[in-house]
Coordinates of C-alpha atoms in Angstrom, one line a residue:
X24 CA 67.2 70.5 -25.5
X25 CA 63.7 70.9 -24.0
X26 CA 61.2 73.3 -23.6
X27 CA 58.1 73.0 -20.9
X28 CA 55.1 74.9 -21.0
X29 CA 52.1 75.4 -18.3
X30 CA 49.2 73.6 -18.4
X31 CA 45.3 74.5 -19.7
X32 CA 42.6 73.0 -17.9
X33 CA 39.2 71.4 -19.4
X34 CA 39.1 72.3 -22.9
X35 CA 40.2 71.1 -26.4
X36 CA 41.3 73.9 -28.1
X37 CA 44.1 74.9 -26.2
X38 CA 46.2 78.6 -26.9
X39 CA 49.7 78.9 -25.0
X40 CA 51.2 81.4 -27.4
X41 CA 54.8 80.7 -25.4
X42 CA 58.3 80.9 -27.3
X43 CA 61.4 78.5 -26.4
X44 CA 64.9 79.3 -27.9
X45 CA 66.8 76.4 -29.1
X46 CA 70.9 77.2 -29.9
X47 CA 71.9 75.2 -32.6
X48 CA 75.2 75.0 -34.9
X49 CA 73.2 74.7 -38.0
X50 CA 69.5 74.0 -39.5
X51 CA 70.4 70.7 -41.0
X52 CA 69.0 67.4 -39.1
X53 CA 66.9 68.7 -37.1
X54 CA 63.5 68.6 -36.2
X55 CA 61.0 70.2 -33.2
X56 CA 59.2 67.3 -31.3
X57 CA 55.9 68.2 -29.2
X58 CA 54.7 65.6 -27.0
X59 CA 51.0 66.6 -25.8
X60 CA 49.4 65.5 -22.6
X61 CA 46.7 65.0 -20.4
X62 CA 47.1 66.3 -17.0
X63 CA 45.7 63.5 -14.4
X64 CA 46.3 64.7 -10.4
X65 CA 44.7 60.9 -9.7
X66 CA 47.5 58.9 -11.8
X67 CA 50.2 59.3 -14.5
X68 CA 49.3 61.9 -17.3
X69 CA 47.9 60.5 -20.2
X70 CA 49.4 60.7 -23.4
X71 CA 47.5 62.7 -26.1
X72 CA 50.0 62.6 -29.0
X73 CA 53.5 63.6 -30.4
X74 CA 54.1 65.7 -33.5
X75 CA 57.5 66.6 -35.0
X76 CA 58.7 69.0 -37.9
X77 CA 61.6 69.2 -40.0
X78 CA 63.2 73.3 -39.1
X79 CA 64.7 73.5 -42.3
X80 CA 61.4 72.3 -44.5
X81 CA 58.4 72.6 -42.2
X82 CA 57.4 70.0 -43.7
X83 CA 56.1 67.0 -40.8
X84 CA 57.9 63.9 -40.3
X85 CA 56.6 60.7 -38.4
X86 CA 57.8 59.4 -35.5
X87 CA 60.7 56.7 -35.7
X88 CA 58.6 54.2 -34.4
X89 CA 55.8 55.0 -37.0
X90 CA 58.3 55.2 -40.2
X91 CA 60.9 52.5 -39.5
X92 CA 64.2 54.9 -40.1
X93 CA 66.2 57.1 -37.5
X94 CA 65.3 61.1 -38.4
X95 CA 67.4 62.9 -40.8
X96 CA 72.7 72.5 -35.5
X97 CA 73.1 78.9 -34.6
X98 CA 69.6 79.8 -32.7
X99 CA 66.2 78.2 -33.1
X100 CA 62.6 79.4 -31.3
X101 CA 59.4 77.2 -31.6
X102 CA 56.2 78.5 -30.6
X103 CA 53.1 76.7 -29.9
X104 CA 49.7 78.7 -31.2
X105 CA 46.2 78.1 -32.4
X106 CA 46.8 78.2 -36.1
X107 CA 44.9 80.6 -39.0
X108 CA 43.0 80.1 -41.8
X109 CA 45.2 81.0 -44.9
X110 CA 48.0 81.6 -42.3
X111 CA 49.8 77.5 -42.2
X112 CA 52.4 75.5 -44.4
X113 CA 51.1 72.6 -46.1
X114 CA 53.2 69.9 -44.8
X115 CA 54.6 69.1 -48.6
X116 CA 56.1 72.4 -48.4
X117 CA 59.5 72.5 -49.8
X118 CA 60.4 75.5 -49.0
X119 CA 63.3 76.2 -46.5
X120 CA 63.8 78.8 -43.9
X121 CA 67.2 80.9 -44.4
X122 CA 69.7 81.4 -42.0
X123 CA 71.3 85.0 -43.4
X124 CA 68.1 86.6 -44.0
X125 CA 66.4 88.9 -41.4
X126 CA 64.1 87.2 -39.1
X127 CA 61.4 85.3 -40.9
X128 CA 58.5 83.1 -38.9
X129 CA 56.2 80.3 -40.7
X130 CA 53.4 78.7 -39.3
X131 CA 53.0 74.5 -40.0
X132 CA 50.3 72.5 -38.6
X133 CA 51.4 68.8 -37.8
X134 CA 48.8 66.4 -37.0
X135 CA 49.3 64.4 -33.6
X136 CA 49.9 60.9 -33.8
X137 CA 50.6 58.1 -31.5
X138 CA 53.5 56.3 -30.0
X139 CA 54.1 52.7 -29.3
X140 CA 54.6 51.9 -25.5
X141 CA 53.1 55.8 -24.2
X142 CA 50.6 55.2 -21.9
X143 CA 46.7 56.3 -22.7
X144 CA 43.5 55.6 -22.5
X145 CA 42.8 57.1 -25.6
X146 CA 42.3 54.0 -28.1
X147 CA 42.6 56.6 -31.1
X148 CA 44.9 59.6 -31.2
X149 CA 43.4 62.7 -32.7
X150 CA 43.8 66.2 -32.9
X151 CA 46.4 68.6 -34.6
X152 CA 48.6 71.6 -33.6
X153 CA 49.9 75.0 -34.8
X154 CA 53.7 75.8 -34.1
X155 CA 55.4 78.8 -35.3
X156 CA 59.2 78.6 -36.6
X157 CA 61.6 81.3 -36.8
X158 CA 65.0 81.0 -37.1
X159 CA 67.2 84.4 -35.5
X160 CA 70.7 84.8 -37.0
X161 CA 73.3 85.6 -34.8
X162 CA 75.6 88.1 -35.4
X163 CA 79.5 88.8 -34.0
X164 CA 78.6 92.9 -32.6
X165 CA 75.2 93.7 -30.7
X166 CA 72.1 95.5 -32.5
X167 CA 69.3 97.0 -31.5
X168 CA 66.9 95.8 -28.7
X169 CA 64.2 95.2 -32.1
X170 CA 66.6 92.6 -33.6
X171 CA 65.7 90.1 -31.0
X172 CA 63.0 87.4 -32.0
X173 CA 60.3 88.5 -28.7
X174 CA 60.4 90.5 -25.8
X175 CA 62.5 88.7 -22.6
X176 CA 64.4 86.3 -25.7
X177 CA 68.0 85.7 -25.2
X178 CA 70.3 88.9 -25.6
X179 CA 73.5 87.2 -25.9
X180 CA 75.1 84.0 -26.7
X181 CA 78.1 82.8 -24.6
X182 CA 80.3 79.9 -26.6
X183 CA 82.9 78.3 -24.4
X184 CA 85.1 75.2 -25.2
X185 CA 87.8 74.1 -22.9
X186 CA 90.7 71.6 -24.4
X187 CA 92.9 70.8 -21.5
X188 CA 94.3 72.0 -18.2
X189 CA 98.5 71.5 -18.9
X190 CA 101.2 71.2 -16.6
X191 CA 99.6 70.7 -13.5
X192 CA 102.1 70.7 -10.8
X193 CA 101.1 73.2 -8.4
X194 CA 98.2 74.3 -6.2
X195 CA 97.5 78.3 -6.5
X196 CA 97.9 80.5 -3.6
X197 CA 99.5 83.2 -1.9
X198 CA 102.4 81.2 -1.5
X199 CA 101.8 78.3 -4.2
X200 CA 102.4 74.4 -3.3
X201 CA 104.0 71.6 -5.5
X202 CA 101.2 68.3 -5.8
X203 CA 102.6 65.9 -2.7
X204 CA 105.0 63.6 -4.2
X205 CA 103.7 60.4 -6.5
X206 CA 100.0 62.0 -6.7
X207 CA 98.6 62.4 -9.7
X208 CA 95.9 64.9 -9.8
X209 CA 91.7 64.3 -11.2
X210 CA 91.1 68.0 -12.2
X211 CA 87.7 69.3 -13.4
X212 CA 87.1 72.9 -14.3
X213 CA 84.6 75.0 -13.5
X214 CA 82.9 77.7 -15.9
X215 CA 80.9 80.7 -13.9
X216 CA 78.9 83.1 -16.0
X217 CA 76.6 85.6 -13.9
X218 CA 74.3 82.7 -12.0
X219 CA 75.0 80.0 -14.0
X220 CA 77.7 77.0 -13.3
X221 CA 78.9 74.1 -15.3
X222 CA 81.2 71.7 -15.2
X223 CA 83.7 69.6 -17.1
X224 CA 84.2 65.7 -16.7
X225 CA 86.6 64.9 -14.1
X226 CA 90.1 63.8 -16.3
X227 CA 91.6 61.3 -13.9
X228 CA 95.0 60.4 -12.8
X229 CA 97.2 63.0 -15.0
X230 CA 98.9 66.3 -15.0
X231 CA 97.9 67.1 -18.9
X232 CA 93.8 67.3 -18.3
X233 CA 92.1 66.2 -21.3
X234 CA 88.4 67.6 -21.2
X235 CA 87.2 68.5 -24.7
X236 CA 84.0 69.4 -23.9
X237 CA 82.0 72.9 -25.2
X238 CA 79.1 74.9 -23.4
X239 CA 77.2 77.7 -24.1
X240 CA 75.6 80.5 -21.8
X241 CA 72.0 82.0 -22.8
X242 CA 72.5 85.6 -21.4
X243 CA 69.8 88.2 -20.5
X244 CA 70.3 92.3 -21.4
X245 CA 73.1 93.0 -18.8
X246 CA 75.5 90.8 -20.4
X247 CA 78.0 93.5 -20.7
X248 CA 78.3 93.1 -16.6
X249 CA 79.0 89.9 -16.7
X250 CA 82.5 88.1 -16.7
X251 CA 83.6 84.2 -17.8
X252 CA 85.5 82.5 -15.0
X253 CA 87.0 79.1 -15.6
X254 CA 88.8 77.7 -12.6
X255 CA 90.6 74.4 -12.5
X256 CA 90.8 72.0 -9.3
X257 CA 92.2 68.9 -8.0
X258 CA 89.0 67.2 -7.2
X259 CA 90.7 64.7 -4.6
X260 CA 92.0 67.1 -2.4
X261 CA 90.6 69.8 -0.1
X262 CA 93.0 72.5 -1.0
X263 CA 93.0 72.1 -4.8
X264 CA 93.1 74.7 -7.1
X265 CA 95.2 74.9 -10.0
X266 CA 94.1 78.6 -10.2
X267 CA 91.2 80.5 -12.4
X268 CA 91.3 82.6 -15.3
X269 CA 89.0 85.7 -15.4
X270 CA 87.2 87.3 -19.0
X271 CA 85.0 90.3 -19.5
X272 CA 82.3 89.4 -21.5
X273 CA 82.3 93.2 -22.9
X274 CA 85.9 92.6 -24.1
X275 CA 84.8 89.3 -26.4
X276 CA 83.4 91.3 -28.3
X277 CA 84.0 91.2 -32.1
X278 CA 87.6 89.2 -30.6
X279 CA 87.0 85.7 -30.5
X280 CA 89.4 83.1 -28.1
X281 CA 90.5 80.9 -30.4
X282 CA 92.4 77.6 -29.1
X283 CA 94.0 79.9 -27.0
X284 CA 96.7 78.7 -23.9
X285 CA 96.2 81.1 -20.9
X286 CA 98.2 80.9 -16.7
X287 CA 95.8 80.3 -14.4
X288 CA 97.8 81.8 -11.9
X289 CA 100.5 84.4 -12.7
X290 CA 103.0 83.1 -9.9
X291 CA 102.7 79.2 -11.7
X292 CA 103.1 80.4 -15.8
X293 CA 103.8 76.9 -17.1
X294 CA 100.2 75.8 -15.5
X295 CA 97.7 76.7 -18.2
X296 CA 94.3 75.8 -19.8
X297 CA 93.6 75.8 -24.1
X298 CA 90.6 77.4 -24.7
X299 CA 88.4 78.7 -27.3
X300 CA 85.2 81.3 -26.7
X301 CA 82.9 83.6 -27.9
X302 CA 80.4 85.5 -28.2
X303 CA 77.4 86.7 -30.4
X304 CA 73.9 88.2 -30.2
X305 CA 70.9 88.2 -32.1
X306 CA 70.4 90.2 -35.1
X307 CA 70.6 90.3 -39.0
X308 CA 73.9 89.5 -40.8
X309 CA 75.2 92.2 -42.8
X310 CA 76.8 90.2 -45.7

């Protein structure tokens, strides 16, 4: 995932203090990359660098092209800031950040280093950079507003992960209609959560839909208005849907979906999708 950041003009010593949130299954693996350059309105921007820590460690590591090896995922914020005297993490530091401990932040400088094949003009790369790492537990029940890692962060974290559409043999309606004879449907299912769309694969040619696929939904405070809609459709014909299934958000609460087989319509009950959800929110595990 990536994280942009505005620009500073016509200095050196440049302060963003900006957070990015980063969900991740676990802390293992993974690292925070910063790529640093030169804004040029005339031609491409100019490379200045690339920096990238270990989460877990914040310890640096090189980039693959400068060490030969490939680099060594549940919620992740890196901030870029001027660092303090006294304040950063040698990059020897052994020490790791826990995951079921309340929120703790550590400051690492990396120093920048260059890339093979990134365009600059620069014939030496210099320069270093301060970035702040803080890993924020999720937990199963909401807390309070002061759990969360800065002011505007995420309030909720929507997990979704849809198996298969099954039995696909009618199109949904007021009065529903069988498939037309020797068609085999392409379905692809929709998720809706407040604004936000996405979409599964399209599983050709077959009335058991295969998709497989998980996605997750970074919510703001009024989560508890917000519902899950999952709707299935034929994506080679015009009047298509297999029908939609409908959650409260609020009612996921503390009652995870899991692997579950739900209608999609409640005239066609054999005509189903297998899914698993839930969701959790930032705050500071109690066991």
């Amino acid at each position: 995932m990536r994280g942009q950041q505005l620009w500073q003009k016509n200095t050196v010593q440049h302060t963003w203090e900006e957070w990015y949130e980063f969900p991740l299954e676990e802390v293992d693996g993974h690292v925070v990359e910063v790529n640093m350059y030169d804004r040029d309105k005339a031609s491409s921007d100019e490379f200045l660098g690339y920096a990238a820590i270990d989460i877990k460690t914040f310890s640096q590591i090189k980039h693959l092209y400068n060490r030969g090896t490939a680099p060594a995922k549940q919620g992740q914020a890196a901030k870029q800031t001027r660092p303090s005297r006294g304040q950063l993490v040698s990059q020897q530091s052994v020490q790791t950040l826990s995951v079921n401990q309340p929120i703790q932040t550590r400051l690492v400088e990396a120093t920048l280093e260059s890339v093979a094949g990134r365009k600059t003009k620069y014939a030496k790369i210099t320069g270093k950079i301060g970035v702040e790492l803080a890993w924020q537990p999720l937990v199963p029940t909401p807390g309070r507003d002061t759990a969360r890692l800065f002011p505007g962060s995420t309030a909720a974290i929507l997990s979704v992960f849809i198996y298969s559409a099954n039995n696909l043999a009618k199109y949904a309606g007021a009065s529903p209609s069988p498939i037309p004879v020797g068609h085999l449907p392409s379905a692809k299912a929709t998720l809706t959560v407040a604004n936000y769309t996405q979409t599964t694969g399209v599983s050709k040619d077959s009335q058991q839909a295969e998709f497989k696929q998980g996605f997750v939904f970074k919510l703001g405070k009024d989560w508890k208005t917000q519902t899950l809609k999952i709707r299935v459709d034929d994506t080679e014909k015009s009047v298509s849907s297999f029908g939609s299934k409908t959650w409260k958000l609020s009612e996921l609460v503390g009652v995870d979906i899991k692997q579950e087989i739900v209608s999609l319509d409640t005239k066609i009950a054999s005509q189903t999708i297998t899914v698993s959800a839930s969701i959790r929110f930032p705050g500071i595990p109690t066991n």
